[in-house]
Amino acid sequence: VVAAGYIALVVVVGGMPGRDDRFWPSLLATAAVALAFQPLRRRIVRFADRMAFGPRAAPYEALADLGRNLQQAPGTEDLLRNVAQAVSDATGARRVTCVLELPGGREVSAAWPPEALASDVPTGSPTAFAVTDGGDRLGRVEVVLPPGRELRPAEVGLVERLIAQTALAMRNLRLETELAGNVAELHRQTVALRDSRRALVVAGDEEKSRFAAALHRGVLPHLAPLPGRLETAADRTRQGLGPIDLQAERDGASTALDELRRLVSTARPSGGQRAAADQTSSSRSGPNADLVT
């Protein structure tokens, strides 16, 4: 470039009519070529790096692209996938996996390229980079390179800068994921409590129905005739018709009381309550205790 530019300018300037002095044209040609050399060299080197390394040759562009992608990522997997894609483009890795570590040993991960786009299964041990923020470990980035290739120091530095740029986003993402998990757990507990309450109400209604049916079946048949029989006995007593035998009425009341005790004991399984009921029943002793009760 230097030789061609110098010769071209000298020939052009020297060929102009009326120019016998060749010093000043040569000096101007040298200055022009020197001024154009460095910008042209930078462009040629950048072009050569892109031909050789692709996006890895532009680390600042990779950082800028990652920042824009992080702002546009709507969800957890999208953000992790964008980080994995940026690291893959920066290193030329065969596969990159970005993992968000959550409390309790849970993990959320995304890989690039996706399974549908991966042409083969990567082999070899991945190189792991920890994602930390303020001393807290947030996750990791695993890089699998083609066989026989290792990360260059420049690529390692670029990956570390990419990870440092994503640390805050991953912290926010973990907080958001934890909050979503807490909301889901609270919803699950609310549903469980509602189901338990419904089950208790249903069980209570069933128990009431069962107890009422047992009363109608085992207790009321013995108590229903008693009012009429006792009224008849009272009339005979007022008329002076002699002693009245109430043994049948006493037996019916005793049977009804025993059945009622059995129903109450099955409805109240608490031992303390059964003991209190037994003490109350035993305190009412006497020849007519069952009938009085």
mmCIF file of C-alpha atoms in Angstrom, residues 73 132 255:
data_model
loop_
_atom_site.group_PDB
_atom_site.id
_atom_site.type_symbol
_atom_site.label_atom_id
_atom_site.label_comp_id
_atom_site.label_asym_id
_atom_site.label_seq_id
_atom_site.Cartn_x
_atom_site.Cartn_y
_atom_site.Cartn_z
ATOM 1 C CA ALA A 73 -35.060 -10.605 26.707
ATOM 2 C CA THR A 132 -20.867 -13.929 40.725
ATOM 3 C CA THR A 255 -81.474 -48.902 76.171
#
